[in-house]
């Protein structure tokens, strides 16, 4: 779920690295992408992206009928609703991912970026997306001399330099690319996190769109408490109120603060107003500070500059302010786009619309990268998954005229409470819930939507372990 403009800050507020384009650190070999004799009789279906849309199409499309190729910079699918639980230790990281190469025997997989689409020649210009950074996007200092260590040094040059982890910026200038032909194309590249060009966000804030982000947030939160415990010195609330209090002491837990900043008039703008008010009251009871109609001007190391409040110190800053168009989508000029978001416009059958107003018969766009012209649906995982299932049915010639189902909206508030909103749908049962019953709906929905049998076992297993023994606070 995305908010209009919300940043989570405070002495200990939750964020991770952005996902920007990679260039490469080595020269890959050129490959010849020739189809085998078995695939020569089938049309090639190319899927761009391995998110909620692309991965669902990969799973459901009839791979006996299609020569399937998936191109994605990630070798896995992120089950995004569980990333927050991974970031605070409720679930282990592999509970929130599914490997794309599970279907390697049935589909061709390239871990690469698509830089350009030639709709006339039906070709994709790609560059390899390997090697990926081992941890974070920006330089992370993991060892720096302390003032005590340097106290006896007469010359600062004798101090050991800090050790920085490799980053995506350490790249070669001209990675060698390749081209892929398609007969049918599904564009599901998603979006990036919107920063509104606020200075310092990419350098000092964390996002939460990838399992690497969750790992970085978890490490930083524990790092803050380790530093605070030394003698010289929504999920997140559950972590502070339970395991942090138990392992680090109540005095440190009381010093932690969670603050939510938003330029909007209320939080959870996509929900019915009564449910949003319930969430605000719940946050207030839990000690979470909500600052509405506040504007972030810039971010510095450990300091958030807010127009209405001045300098606000933080230990961890999580940035969640909506979606920005993918660079690939920005580069496309042959298709119609939404004037506000820059997303591709599609017809009711999810086919992209050319600039001449005609729909393409060979290209579909789903997920956050696309908007239906006649029906503006929220940019959520549920909608992306439903669009993907519809496209899969179209590709499999099963239900060409069947319309998209209307989604419900779910949000977890912490402390075993959630929101369930189905008041805006035009057909089917309507209703809304808040509290424990909505929490049960939230848990059951995401449990049933876990894609592999492995994660259908591991997710409830870790929920049970966390309920009995608490979260694992090991930092590594």
GROMACS .gro file of C-alpha atoms in nm:
model
  476
    1UNK     CA    1   0.000   0.000   0.000
    2UNK     CA    2   0.125   0.347  -0.074
    3UNK     CA    3   0.045   0.666   0.111
    4UNK     CA    4   0.021   1.012  -0.039
    5UNK     CA    5   0.323   1.140   0.148
    6UNK     CA    6   0.415   0.968   0.467
    7UNK     CA    7   0.757   0.934   0.625
    8UNK     CA    8   0.816   0.733   0.937
    9UNK     CA    9   1.078   0.892   1.159
   10UNK     CA   10   1.178   0.940   1.516
   11UNK     CA   11   1.453   0.831   1.744
   12UNK     CA   12   1.385   0.486   1.615
   13UNK     CA   13   1.163   0.484   1.310
   14UNK     CA   14   1.179   0.244   1.047
   15UNK     CA   15   1.398   0.258   0.595
   16UNK     CA   16   1.620   0.095   0.332
   17UNK     CA   17   1.786   0.142   0.004
   18UNK     CA   18   1.627   0.257  -0.319
   19UNK     CA   19   1.618   0.040  -0.623
   20UNK     CA   20   1.800   0.227  -0.894
   21UNK     CA   21   1.939   0.106  -1.223
   22UNK     CA   22   2.254  -0.100  -1.205
   23UNK     CA   23   2.546  -0.079  -1.434
   24UNK     CA   24   2.797  -0.359  -1.409
   25UNK     CA   25   3.135  -0.438  -1.262
   26UNK     CA   26   3.245  -0.686  -1.525
   27UNK     CA   27   3.208  -0.747  -1.897
   28UNK     CA   28   2.958  -1.027  -1.961
   29UNK     CA   29   2.998  -1.263  -2.251
   30UNK     CA   30   2.768  -1.225  -2.549
   31UNK     CA   31   2.517  -1.508  -2.576
   32UNK     CA   32   2.324  -1.635  -2.873
   33UNK     CA   33   1.959  -1.657  -2.778
   34UNK     CA   34   1.835  -1.916  -3.024
   35UNK     CA   35   1.522  -2.115  -2.957
   36UNK     CA   36   1.545  -2.492  -2.941
   37UNK     CA   37   1.365  -2.711  -3.193
   38UNK     CA   38   1.098  -2.785  -2.934
   39UNK     CA   39   1.028  -2.415  -2.885
   40UNK     CA   40   1.054  -2.313  -3.248
   41UNK     CA   41   0.689  -2.394  -3.311
   42UNK     CA   42   0.564  -2.181  -3.020
   43UNK     CA   43   0.529  -1.804  -3.003
   44UNK     CA   44   0.760  -1.630  -2.760
   45UNK     CA   45   0.596  -1.462  -2.463
   46UNK     CA   46   0.828  -1.223  -2.281
   47UNK     CA   47   0.747  -1.103  -1.928
   48UNK     CA   48   0.923  -0.792  -1.799
   49UNK     CA   49   0.948  -0.791  -1.420
   50UNK     CA   50   0.911  -1.050  -1.143
   51UNK     CA   51   0.680  -0.860  -0.908
   52UNK     CA   52   0.316  -0.926  -0.826
   53UNK     CA   53   0.215  -0.896  -1.190
   54UNK     CA   54   0.503  -1.059  -1.374
   55UNK     CA   55   0.553  -1.350  -1.136
   56UNK     CA   56   0.182  -1.434  -1.134
   57UNK     CA   57   0.180  -1.449  -1.515
   58UNK     CA   58   0.491  -1.669  -1.508
   59UNK     CA   59   0.321  -1.908  -1.266
   60UNK     CA   60  -0.012  -1.929  -1.441
   61UNK     CA   61   0.057  -1.911  -1.814
   62UNK     CA   62   0.043  -2.236  -2.009
   63UNK     CA   63   0.412  -2.297  -2.064
   64UNK     CA   64   0.338  -2.590  -2.295
   65UNK     CA   65   0.169  -2.349  -2.534
   66UNK     CA   66   0.407  -2.055  -2.500
   67UNK     CA   67   0.785  -2.017  -2.526
   68UNK     CA   68   0.812  -1.814  -2.205
   69UNK     CA   69   1.098  -1.577  -2.123
   70UNK     CA   70   1.109  -1.364  -1.809
   71UNK     CA   71   1.349  -1.070  -1.777
   72UNK     CA   72   1.398  -0.919  -1.431
   73UNK     CA   73   1.678  -0.751  -1.238
   74UNK     CA   74   1.584  -0.965  -0.935
   75UNK     CA   75   1.616  -1.341  -0.925
   76UNK     CA   76   1.319  -1.364  -0.691
   77UNK     CA   77   0.965  -1.240  -0.628
   78UNK     CA   78   0.912  -1.015  -0.322
   79UNK     CA   79   0.600  -1.091  -0.119
   80UNK     CA   80   0.584  -0.724  -0.016
   81UNK     CA   81   0.312  -0.741   0.253
   82UNK     CA   82   0.547  -0.955   0.466
   83UNK     CA   83   0.857  -0.734   0.430
   84UNK     CA   84   0.768  -0.526   0.737
   85UNK     CA   85   0.744  -0.844   0.944
   86UNK     CA   86   1.085  -0.951   0.813
   87UNK     CA   87   1.231  -0.609   0.898
   88UNK     CA   88   1.141  -0.649   1.267
   89UNK     CA   89   1.222  -1.019   1.299
   90UNK     CA   90   0.871  -1.164   1.309
   91UNK     CA   91   0.952  -1.365   0.996
   92UNK     CA   92   1.278  -1.473   0.840
   93UNK     CA   93   1.373  -1.312   0.510
   94UNK     CA   94   1.320  -1.617   0.289
   95UNK     CA   95   0.956  -1.629   0.401
   96UNK     CA   96   0.895  -1.320   0.186
   97UNK     CA   97   1.060  -1.430  -0.139
   98UNK     CA   98   1.000  -1.689  -0.410
   99UNK     CA   99   1.279  -1.785  -0.655
  100UNK     CA  100   1.209  -1.706  -1.020
  101UNK     CA  101   1.427  -1.993  -1.138
  102UNK     CA  102   1.185  -2.241  -0.987
  103UNK     CA  103   1.042  -2.247  -1.340
  104UNK     CA  104   1.382  -2.272  -1.513
  105UNK     CA  105   1.294  -2.603  -1.677
  106UNK     CA  106   0.982  -2.449  -1.833
  107UNK     CA  107   1.089  -2.091  -1.905
  108UNK     CA  108   1.399  -1.895  -1.998
  109UNK     CA  109   1.515  -1.657  -1.725
  110UNK     CA  110   1.746  -1.359  -1.771
  111UNK     CA  111   1.856  -1.153  -1.472
  112UNK     CA  112   1.883  -0.826  -1.659
  113UNK     CA  113   1.746  -0.476  -1.708
  114UNK     CA  114   1.539  -0.386  -2.012
  115UNK     CA  115   1.654  -0.043  -2.128
  116UNK     CA  116   1.445   0.003  -2.443
  117UNK     CA  117   1.148  -0.152  -2.622
  118UNK     CA  118   1.125  -0.141  -3.002
  119UNK     CA  119   0.755  -0.197  -3.067
  120UNK     CA  120   0.802  -0.197  -3.444
  121UNK     CA  121   1.069  -0.468  -3.453
  122UNK     CA  122   0.935  -0.642  -3.140
  123UNK     CA  123   1.275  -0.645  -2.971
  124UNK     CA  124   1.397  -0.560  -2.622
  125UNK     CA  125   1.740  -0.407  -2.556
  126UNK     CA  126   1.874  -0.549  -2.229
  127UNK     CA  127   2.185  -0.533  -2.011
  128UNK     CA  128   2.281  -0.791  -1.747
  129UNK     CA  129   2.194  -0.698  -1.386
  130UNK     CA  130   2.472  -0.901  -1.227
  131UNK     CA  131   2.657  -0.883  -1.000
  132UNK     CA  132   2.412  -0.728  -0.756
  133UNK     CA  133   2.537  -0.546  -0.444
  134UNK     CA  134   2.578  -0.770  -0.143
  135UNK     CA  135   2.389  -0.538   0.091
  136UNK     CA  136   2.304  -0.174   0.049
  137UNK     CA  137   2.291   0.072  -0.234
  138UNK     CA  138   2.477   0.356  -0.067
  139UNK     CA  139   2.817   0.319   0.106
  140UNK     CA  140   2.774   0.164   0.450
  141UNK     CA  141   3.046   0.227   0.705
  142UNK     CA  142   3.093  -0.094   0.903
  143UNK     CA  143   3.409  -0.014   1.096
  144UNK     CA  144   3.526   0.331   1.199
  145UNK     CA  145   3.781   0.438   1.461
  146UNK     CA  146   3.626   0.573   1.778
  147UNK     CA  147   3.742   0.890   1.957
  148UNK     CA  148   3.893   0.671   2.229
  149UNK     CA  149   4.098   0.475   1.975
  150UNK     CA  150   4.229   0.797   1.821
  151UNK     CA  151   4.292   0.978   2.148
  152UNK     CA  152   4.661   0.889   2.154
  153UNK     CA  153   4.728   0.947   1.786
  154UNK     CA  154   4.939   1.253   1.712
  155UNK     CA  155   4.854   1.250   1.342
  156UNK     CA  156   4.504   1.185   1.211
  157UNK     CA  157   4.653   1.017   0.907
  158UNK     CA  158   4.760   0.723   1.121
  159UNK     CA  159   4.397   0.635   1.197
  160UNK     CA  160   4.262   0.329   1.020
  161UNK     CA  161   4.028   0.429   0.737
  162UNK     CA  162   3.667   0.318   0.759
  163UNK     CA  163   3.569   0.009   0.566
  164UNK     CA  164   3.283   0.056   0.319
  165UNK     CA  165   3.079  -0.217   0.159
  166UNK     CA  166   3.065  -0.237  -0.223
  167UNK     CA  167   2.786  -0.037  -0.380
  168UNK     CA  168   2.595  -0.016  -0.706
  169UNK     CA  169   2.794   0.295  -0.795
  170UNK     CA  170   3.109   0.086  -0.845
  171UNK     CA  171   3.036  -0.002  -1.207
  172UNK     CA  172   3.189  -0.016  -1.551
  173UNK     CA  173   3.100   0.246  -1.808
  174UNK     CA  174   2.974   0.030  -2.095
  175UNK     CA  175   2.821  -0.305  -2.003
  176UNK     CA  176   2.768  -0.532  -2.304
  177UNK     CA  177   2.400  -0.578  -2.378
  178UNK     CA  178   2.185  -0.817  -2.577
  179UNK     CA  179   1.850  -0.819  -2.754
  180UNK     CA  180   1.547  -1.042  -2.708
  181UNK     CA  181   1.266  -1.085  -2.962
  182UNK     CA  182   0.905  -1.121  -2.852
  183UNK     CA  183   0.575  -1.217  -3.012
  184UNK     CA  184   0.368  -1.120  -2.709
  185UNK     CA  185   0.487  -0.891  -2.430
  186UNK     CA  186   0.369  -0.833  -2.073
  187UNK     CA  187   0.511  -0.518  -1.914
  188UNK     CA  188   0.513  -0.553  -1.536
  189UNK     CA  189   0.822  -0.357  -1.430
  190UNK     CA  190   0.655  -0.182  -1.135
  191UNK     CA  191   0.754   0.159  -0.998
  192UNK     CA  192   1.023   0.316  -0.787
  193UNK     CA  193   0.973   0.498  -0.457
  194UNK     CA  194   0.876   0.862  -0.497
  195UNK     CA  195   1.121   1.104  -0.332
  196UNK     CA  196   0.977   1.433  -0.469
  197UNK     CA  197   1.342   1.535  -0.520
  198UNK     CA  198   1.384   1.602  -0.148
  199UNK     CA  199   1.760   1.640  -0.093
  200UNK     CA  200   1.924   1.363   0.109
  201UNK     CA  201   1.645   1.104   0.086
  202UNK     CA  202   1.836   0.858  -0.132
  203UNK     CA  203   2.148   0.898   0.081
  204UNK     CA  204   2.005   0.876   0.434
  205UNK     CA  205   1.660   0.716   0.417
  206UNK     CA  206   1.550   0.354   0.384
  207UNK     CA  207   1.276   0.226   0.155
  208UNK     CA  208   1.084  -0.100   0.190
  209UNK     CA  209   1.026  -0.253  -0.153
  210UNK     CA  210   1.275  -0.542  -0.149
  211UNK     CA  211   1.394  -0.808   0.094
  212UNK     CA  212   1.734  -0.635   0.096
  213UNK     CA  213   1.558  -0.327   0.230
  214UNK     CA  214   1.401  -0.529   0.511
  215UNK     CA  215   1.740  -0.671   0.604
  216UNK     CA  216   1.899  -0.326   0.609
  217UNK     CA  217   1.621  -0.183   0.829
  218UNK     CA  218   1.644  -0.472   1.072
  219UNK     CA  219   2.021  -0.434   1.101
  220UNK     CA  220   1.995  -0.057   1.157
  221UNK     CA  221   1.724  -0.082   1.425
  222UNK     CA  222   1.929  -0.333   1.626
  223UNK     CA  223   2.240  -0.125   1.569
  224UNK     CA  224   2.068   0.177   1.727
  225UNK     CA  225   1.975  -0.020   2.038
  226UNK     CA  226   2.321  -0.175   2.066
  227UNK     CA  227   2.475   0.174   2.055
  228UNK     CA  228   2.223   0.308   2.307
  229UNK     CA  229   2.288   0.021   2.549
  230UNK     CA  230   2.663   0.091   2.573
  231UNK     CA  231   2.788   0.275   2.885
  232UNK     CA  232   2.945   0.545   2.669
  233UNK     CA  233   2.621   0.648   2.521
  234UNK     CA  234   0.299  -0.077   1.293
  235UNK     CA  235   0.532  -0.392   1.329
  236UNK     CA  236   0.794  -0.166   1.466
  237UNK     CA  237   0.570  -0.080   1.761
  238UNK     CA  238   0.519  -0.450   1.833
  239UNK     CA  239   0.895  -0.500   1.831
  240UNK     CA  240   0.956  -0.212   2.072
  241UNK     CA  241   0.674  -0.308   2.308
  242UNK     CA  242   0.777  -0.672   2.340
  243UNK     CA  243   1.120  -0.802   2.244
  244UNK     CA  244   1.320  -0.479   2.267
  245UNK     CA  245   1.177  -0.414   2.611
  246UNK     CA  246   1.261  -0.769   2.722
  247UNK     CA  247   1.616  -0.786   2.585
  248UNK     CA  248   1.738  -0.426   2.613
  249UNK     CA  249   1.543  -0.314   2.916
  250UNK     CA  250   1.236  -0.100   2.974
  251UNK     CA  251   1.444   0.217   3.013
  252UNK     CA  252   1.569   0.198   2.653
  253UNK     CA  253   1.230   0.095   2.516
  254UNK     CA  254   1.074   0.403   2.677
  255UNK     CA  255   1.329   0.627   2.505
  256UNK     CA  256   1.236   0.499   2.159
  257UNK     CA  257   0.991   0.709   1.961
  258UNK     CA  258   0.796   0.637   1.644
  259UNK     CA  259   0.676   0.942   1.451
  260UNK     CA  260   0.473   0.944   1.131
  261UNK     CA  261   0.492   1.254   0.909
  262UNK     CA  262   0.240   1.312   0.632
  263UNK     CA  263   0.148   1.613   0.418
  264UNK     CA  264  -0.211   1.485   0.394
  265UNK     CA  265  -0.500   1.570   0.626
  266UNK     CA  266  -0.530   1.210   0.748
  267UNK     CA  267  -0.343   0.882   0.735
  268UNK     CA  268  -0.446   0.586   0.518
  269UNK     CA  269  -0.618   0.802   0.261
  270UNK     CA  270  -0.721   0.497   0.059
  271UNK     CA  271  -0.946   0.371   0.338
  272UNK     CA  272  -1.295   0.475   0.445
  273UNK     CA  273  -1.274   0.777   0.680
  274UNK     CA  274  -1.408   0.587   0.983
  275UNK     CA  275  -1.140   0.319   0.950
  276UNK     CA  276  -0.870   0.584   0.907
  277UNK     CA  277  -0.988   0.755   1.228
  278UNK     CA  278  -0.977   0.420   1.408
  279UNK     CA  279  -0.616   0.377   1.295
  280UNK     CA  280  -0.521   0.723   1.422
  281UNK     CA  281  -0.675   0.652   1.762
  282UNK     CA  282  -0.498   0.316   1.776
  283UNK     CA  283  -0.162   0.477   1.696
  284UNK     CA  284  -0.219   0.745   1.960
  285UNK     CA  285  -0.290   0.482   2.228
  286UNK     CA  286   0.029   0.300   2.130
  287UNK     CA  287   0.235   0.618   2.172
  288UNK     CA  288   0.297   0.667   1.797
  289UNK     CA  289   0.314   1.037   1.715
  290UNK     CA  290   0.127   1.142   1.401
  291UNK     CA  291   0.224   1.472   1.241
  292UNK     CA  292  -0.019   1.562   0.962
  293UNK     CA  293   0.020   1.852   0.719
  294UNK     CA  294   0.396   1.851   0.773
  295UNK     CA  295   0.646   1.900   0.490
  296UNK     CA  296   0.996   1.751   0.476
  297UNK     CA  297   1.242   1.994   0.316
  298UNK     CA  298   1.562   1.790   0.325
  299UNK     CA  299   1.733   1.499   0.498
  300UNK     CA  300   2.081   1.495   0.647
  301UNK     CA  301   2.270   1.226   0.834
  302UNK     CA  302   2.058   1.166   1.146
  303UNK     CA  303   1.854   1.486   1.099
  304UNK     CA  304   1.519   1.543   0.927
  305UNK     CA  305   1.441   1.903   0.831
  306UNK     CA  306   1.066   1.962   0.863
  307UNK     CA  307   0.919   2.295   0.753
  308UNK     CA  308   0.678   2.317   1.047
  309UNK     CA  309   0.917   2.192   1.318
  310UNK     CA  310   1.275   2.257   1.213
  311UNK     CA  311   1.540   1.992   1.277
  312UNK     CA  312   1.415   1.651   1.394
  313UNK     CA  313   1.681   1.392   1.491
  314UNK     CA  314   1.629   1.028   1.397
  315UNK     CA  315   1.798   0.693   1.430
  316UNK     CA  316   1.624   0.522   1.137
  317UNK     CA  317   1.422   0.696   0.866
  318UNK     CA  318   1.173   0.496   0.657
  319UNK     CA  319   1.049   0.677   0.345
  320UNK     CA  320   0.711   0.573   0.205
  321UNK     CA  321   0.570   0.853  -0.005
  322UNK     CA  322   0.412   0.685  -0.303
  323UNK     CA  323   0.535   0.570  -0.642
  324UNK     CA  324   0.753   0.715  -0.917
  325UNK     CA  325   0.758   0.596  -1.277
  326UNK     CA  326   1.012   0.333  -1.379
  327UNK     CA  327   1.285   0.469  -1.613
  328UNK     CA  328   1.185   0.214  -1.878
  329UNK     CA  329   0.830   0.350  -1.876
  330UNK     CA  330   0.964   0.706  -1.898
  331UNK     CA  331   1.162   0.613  -2.210
  332UNK     CA  332   0.856   0.486  -2.400
  333UNK     CA  333   0.715   0.744  -2.643
  334UNK     CA  334   0.493   0.528  -2.863
  335UNK     CA  335   0.224   0.465  -2.599
  336UNK     CA  336  -0.022   0.681  -2.409
  337UNK     CA  337   0.058   0.764  -2.047
  338UNK     CA  338  -0.126   0.907  -1.750
  339UNK     CA  339  -0.049   1.277  -1.723
  340UNK     CA  340  -0.020   1.271  -1.344
  341UNK     CA  341   0.166   0.948  -1.266
  342UNK     CA  342   0.345   0.877  -1.594
  343UNK     CA  343   0.210   0.520  -1.593
  344UNK     CA  344   0.110   0.347  -1.915
  345UNK     CA  345  -0.258   0.367  -2.004
  346UNK     CA  346  -0.440   0.047  -2.097
  347UNK     CA  347  -0.787  -0.042  -2.217
  348UNK     CA  348  -1.029  -0.255  -2.012
  349UNK     CA  349  -0.853  -0.567  -2.145
  350UNK     CA  350  -0.517  -0.440  -2.010
  351UNK     CA  351  -0.373  -0.388  -2.358
  352UNK     CA  352  -0.150  -0.082  -2.394
  353UNK     CA  353  -0.290   0.210  -2.592
  354UNK     CA  354  -0.080   0.360  -2.871
  355UNK     CA  355  -0.058   0.735  -2.927
  356UNK     CA  356  -0.303   0.701  -3.217
  357UNK     CA  357  -0.567   0.576  -2.971
  358UNK     CA  358  -0.565   0.212  -3.085
  359UNK     CA  359  -0.495  -0.076  -2.849
  360UNK     CA  360  -0.204  -0.309  -2.915
  361UNK     CA  361  -0.290  -0.672  -2.985
  362UNK     CA  362   0.048  -0.800  -2.864
  363UNK     CA  363   0.141  -0.596  -2.556
  364UNK     CA  364  -0.019  -0.586  -2.211
  365UNK     CA  365   0.078  -0.373  -1.911
  366UNK     CA  366  -0.009  -0.461  -1.551
  367UNK     CA  367   0.083  -0.370  -1.196
  368UNK     CA  368   0.205  -0.030  -1.077
  369UNK     CA  369   0.342   0.052  -1.423
  370UNK     CA  370  -0.005   0.074  -1.577
  371UNK     CA  371  -0.347   0.233  -1.524
  372UNK     CA  372  -0.678   0.132  -1.684
  373UNK     CA  373  -0.819   0.439  -1.862
  374UNK     CA  374  -1.179   0.372  -1.766
  375UNK     CA  375  -1.125   0.235  -1.414
  376UNK     CA  376  -0.865   0.380  -1.175
  377UNK     CA  377  -0.777   0.099  -0.934
  378UNK     CA  378  -0.543   0.147  -0.634
  379UNK     CA  379  -0.174   0.063  -0.680
  380UNK     CA  380  -0.171  -0.238  -0.448
  381UNK     CA  381  -0.038  -0.592  -0.459
  382UNK     CA  382  -0.392  -0.730  -0.476
  383UNK     CA  383  -0.477  -0.531  -0.788
  384UNK     CA  384  -0.150  -0.626  -0.961
  385UNK     CA  385  -0.214  -0.994  -0.887
  386UNK     CA  386  -0.571  -0.977  -1.016
  387UNK     CA  387  -0.460  -0.805  -1.337
  388UNK     CA  388  -0.196  -1.074  -1.386
  389UNK     CA  389  -0.451  -1.352  -1.347
  390UNK     CA  390  -0.675  -1.184  -1.603
  391UNK     CA  391  -0.390  -1.153  -1.855
  392UNK     CA  392  -0.299  -1.516  -1.790
  393UNK     CA  393  -0.654  -1.622  -1.871
  394UNK     CA  394  -0.643  -1.415  -2.189
  395UNK     CA  395  -0.314  -1.570  -2.293
  396UNK     CA  396  -0.449  -1.917  -2.221
  397UNK     CA  397  -0.766  -1.845  -2.423
  398UNK     CA  398  -0.990  -1.927  -2.126
  399UNK     CA  399  -1.188  -1.616  -2.036
  400UNK     CA  400  -1.134  -1.332  -2.282
  401UNK     CA  401  -1.426  -1.116  -2.177
  402UNK     CA  402  -1.422  -1.171  -1.803
  403UNK     CA  403  -1.382  -0.846  -1.609
  404UNK     CA  404  -1.144  -0.782  -1.322
  405UNK     CA  405  -1.269  -0.860  -0.970
  406UNK     CA  406  -1.287  -0.565  -0.734
  407UNK     CA  407  -1.035  -0.574  -0.450
  408UNK     CA  408  -1.066  -0.527  -0.078
  409UNK     CA  409  -0.804  -0.319   0.106
  410UNK     CA  410  -0.618  -0.452   0.411
  411UNK     CA  411  -0.378  -0.281   0.654
  412UNK     CA  412  -0.204  -0.408   0.969
  413UNK     CA  413  -0.193  -0.163   1.260
  414UNK     CA  414   0.009  -0.362   1.515
  415UNK     CA  415  -0.088  -0.526   1.842
  416UNK     CA  416  -0.303  -0.788   1.664
  417UNK     CA  417  -0.530  -0.523   1.509
  418UNK     CA  418  -0.594  -0.442   1.143
  419UNK     CA  419  -0.832  -0.273   0.898
  420UNK     CA  420  -1.045  -0.437   0.627
  421UNK     CA  421  -1.225  -0.209   0.380
  422UNK     CA  422  -1.461  -0.326   0.105
  423UNK     CA  423  -1.700  -0.033   0.104
  424UNK     CA  424  -1.607   0.117  -0.235
  425UNK     CA  425  -1.673  -0.186  -0.455
  426UNK     CA  426  -1.963  -0.176  -0.702
  427UNK     CA  427  -2.054  -0.545  -0.690
  428UNK     CA  428  -2.040  -0.830  -0.442
  429UNK     CA  429  -2.061  -0.808  -0.063
  430UNK     CA  430  -1.964  -0.478   0.098
  431UNK     CA  431  -1.839  -0.414   0.447
  432UNK     CA  432  -1.562  -0.296   0.674
  433UNK     CA  433  -1.397  -0.429   0.987
  434UNK     CA  434  -1.146  -0.302   1.241
  435UNK     CA  435  -0.964  -0.473   1.526
  436UNK     CA  436  -0.908  -0.843   1.594
  437UNK     CA  437  -1.153  -0.973   1.333
  438UNK     CA  438  -0.985  -0.763   1.064
  439UNK     CA  439  -0.650  -0.895   1.190
  440UNK     CA  440  -0.771  -1.252   1.136
  441UNK     CA  441  -0.880  -1.157   0.783
  442UNK     CA  442  -0.541  -0.995   0.723
  443UNK     CA  443  -0.347  -1.297   0.846
  444UNK     CA  444  -0.562  -1.549   0.661
  445UNK     CA  445  -0.546  -1.347   0.337
  446UNK     CA  446  -0.169  -1.329   0.329
  447UNK     CA  447  -0.129  -1.686   0.448
  448UNK     CA  448  -0.346  -1.818   0.165
  449UNK     CA  449  -0.169  -1.593  -0.087
  450UNK     CA  450   0.181  -1.723  -0.007
  451UNK     CA  451   0.271  -1.888  -0.332
  452UNK     CA  452   0.484  -2.194  -0.258
  453UNK     CA  453   0.413  -2.491  -0.033
  454UNK     CA  454   0.742  -2.416   0.142
  455UNK     CA  455   0.630  -2.069   0.250
  456UNK     CA  456   0.280  -2.192   0.336
  457UNK     CA  457   0.463  -2.398   0.598
  458UNK     CA  458   0.738  -2.157   0.707
  459UNK     CA  459   0.523  -1.842   0.745
  460UNK     CA  460   0.279  -1.984   1.006
  461UNK     CA  461   0.573  -2.169   1.162
  462UNK     CA  462   0.760  -1.843   1.229
  463UNK     CA  463   0.439  -1.673   1.342
  464UNK     CA  464   0.401  -1.951   1.598
  465UNK     CA  465   0.767  -1.932   1.709
  466UNK     CA  466   0.739  -1.555   1.750
  467UNK     CA  467   0.422  -1.594   1.957
  468UNK     CA  468   0.585  -1.849   2.191
  469UNK     CA  469   0.949  -1.734   2.216
  470UNK     CA  470   0.952  -1.378   2.079
  471UNK     CA  471   1.158  -1.238   1.791
  472UNK     CA  472   1.521  -1.324   1.724
  473UNK     CA  473   1.725  -1.007   1.783
  474UNK     CA  474   2.052  -1.141   1.646
  475UNK     CA  475   2.230  -0.882   1.433
  476UNK     CA  476   2.446  -1.012   1.146
   0.00000   0.00000   0.00000
